[in-house]
Every structure is written in structure tokens, then in C-alpha cells.
Short mmCIF file of C-alpha atoms in Angstrom, two decimals:
data_model
loop_
_atom_site.label_atom_id
_atom_site.label_comp_id
_atom_site.label_asym_id
_atom_site.label_seq_id
_atom_site.Cartn_x
_atom_site.Cartn_y
_atom_site.Cartn_z
CA ARG A 1 49.74 197.31 187.31
CA THR A 2 45.87 197.96 187.83
CA GLY A 3 46.60 200.36 184.25
CA SER A 4 48.25 197.65 182.15
CA VAL A 5 45.34 194.31 182.55
CA ILE A 6 42.32 197.64 181.67
CA GLY A 7 44.90 197.64 178.41
CA ARG A 8 44.67 194.31 178.45
CA ASN A 9 40.74 193.79 179.11
CA ALA A 10 40.08 196.71 175.98
CA THR A 11 42.54 194.54 173.57
CA ASN A 12 41.09 191.45 174.72
CA ARG A 13 37.02 193.43 173.97
CA ASN A 14 38.33 194.67 170.43
CA TRP A 15 39.78 191.34 169.43
CA THR A 16 36.39 189.75 170.63
CA ALA A 17 34.76 192.01 168.04
CA VAL A 18 37.20 190.87 165.40
CA GLY A 19 36.93 187.51 166.33
CA ARG A 20 32.72 187.87 166.15
CA GLN A 21 33.56 189.49 162.73
CA LYS A 22 35.39 186.21 161.38
CA VAL A 23 32.58 183.99 162.52
CA ARG A 24 30.00 186.12 160.52
CA SER A 25 31.95 186.00 157.09
CA ILE A 26 32.93 182.40 157.29
CA ASP A 27 29.21 181.95 158.18
CA LEU A 28 29.03 183.80 155.14
CA TYR A 29 30.74 182.24 153.25
CA ALA A 30 29.22 178.43 154.53
CA ALA A 31 25.74 179.45 153.29
CA LEU A 32 27.43 180.09 149.62
CA TYR A 33 28.35 176.77 149.59
CA PRO A 34 26.37 175.08 151.64
CA GLU A 35 27.88 171.56 149.93
CA TYR A 36 31.15 171.09 151.56
CA ASP A 37 32.83 171.08 154.97
CA MET A 38 35.06 173.10 156.48
CA VAL A 39 38.20 172.94 158.10
CA PHE A 40 39.73 175.75 160.14
CA PHE A 41 42.81 177.13 160.78
CA GLY A 42 44.16 180.11 162.94
CA ASP A 43 46.66 180.69 165.97
CA ASN A 44 45.93 181.81 169.41
CA GLY A 45 46.84 185.50 169.65
CA GLN A 46 43.76 187.46 167.10
CA ALA A 47 40.33 185.19 168.37
CA ASP A 48 41.21 182.35 166.28
CA LEU A 49 40.51 180.23 168.97
CA LEU A 50 37.03 182.55 170.11
CA VAL A 51 36.06 181.53 166.29
CA ALA A 52 37.01 178.49 167.08
CA GLU A 53 35.00 178.10 170.08
CA LEU A 54 32.28 179.43 168.12
CA ILE A 55 31.80 177.83 164.88
CA THR A 56 32.26 174.79 166.76
CA THR A 57 28.95 175.35 168.99
CA ASN A 58 27.29 177.83 166.01
CA LYS A 59 24.59 176.59 163.29
CA ILE A 60 27.27 174.77 161.43
CA ALA A 61 29.19 173.37 163.74
CA ASP A 62 28.03 169.44 162.41
CA ARG A 63 29.77 171.34 158.90
CA VAL A 64 33.83 171.94 161.09
CA ARG A 65 35.23 168.81 160.52
CA MET A 66 38.83 170.48 162.37
CA CYS A 67 39.76 173.03 164.11
CA PHE A 68 43.96 173.69 164.06
CA ILE A 69 45.19 176.17 166.25
CA HIS A 70 48.94 177.52 166.21
CA LYS A 71 49.69 178.07 170.18
CA ILE A 72 51.66 181.50 170.15
CA GLN A 73 51.14 182.09 173.49
CA SER A 74 48.70 180.92 176.80
CA ASN A 75 45.19 179.48 176.03
CA GLN A 76 43.26 181.96 179.33
CA ASP A 77 42.35 184.82 177.01
CA LEU A 78 40.71 185.19 174.28
CA SER A 79 38.13 181.73 175.00
CA LEU A 80 34.71 181.03 175.67
CA LEU A 81 36.60 178.88 178.61
CA SER A 82 38.50 180.62 179.98
CA SER A 83 36.83 180.45 183.58
CA PHE A 84 37.16 176.35 183.28
CA PRO A 85 39.80 174.24 184.44
CA ASP A 86 42.81 173.39 182.35
CA HIS A 87 41.74 169.88 182.30
CA GLN A 88 38.16 170.90 181.19
CA ARG A 89 39.34 172.82 178.87
CA GLU A 90 40.88 170.60 177.10
CA GLU A 91 38.49 168.28 177.43
CA GLU A 92 35.76 170.87 175.75
CA TRP A 93 38.38 170.75 172.78
CA ALA A 94 39.21 167.74 172.37
CA ALA A 95 35.15 166.79 171.90
CA ARG A 96 35.25 169.67 169.29
CA ASN A 97 37.81 168.58 167.26
CA ILE A 98 40.12 171.66 168.34
CA VAL A 99 43.37 171.17 167.88
CA PHE A 100 47.11 173.02 168.90
CA PHE A 101 49.93 172.45 167.59
CA GLU A 102 53.28 174.55 168.77
CA THR A 103 55.24 174.19 165.74
CA TYR A 104 54.58 173.74 162.22
CA MET A 105 57.40 170.92 161.73
CA GLY A 106 56.72 167.27 162.19
#
């Protein structure tokens, strides 16, 4: 059991690095096109939730209109808010315009 936890933590650290790289890329794009606002689409499987949390609090936050996250797994992993109680996490995501959906169909 310990091995699986260690492996999971290592995986999360790897995805955290990927998420931070995605944020750097988005910041560069935002610098190239300062006249445009943004909508971010992702899923919660490969650090996109982390990306949404970071871009809604960094220097481009006022230009991020909405973040849509396809929920494909638990939101516990790869979230800056993972230590918050569920209701507090959900309130914080709503305040940041981070919206979750489970299907692309209506």
C-alpha cells in the first residue's frame, strides 16, 4: 500500500510540473494578445484543474472569463485547494469562474 501512495505522489509532482508549464505557455500567449480575454477548457486528469486555479489568481486573472473543466476523476488530486473541505473548495471554484461538467452532451 505504501508503494502505491508513493507512486501516486510522484505522479502528482510530475503533473504539477506539467501544469506549471501550461501556465507559462498561457501567460506567453496572453502577452502576445493583450487585447483578448480568455476561456480555458480542460479536464481534471492532467493538471488542467491546477492550471485553472493558477490562471484565475495570477497576473492574467482579470482576463480569464471562465474555466470549463471536464470531470473525469475526483477533484482531490492536483488542486491547490485539496486540503479545503468540499463545500469550501466548491465555493472557491465558483468564485473563480471554474465550472465542472461531466458530459459534453446537454
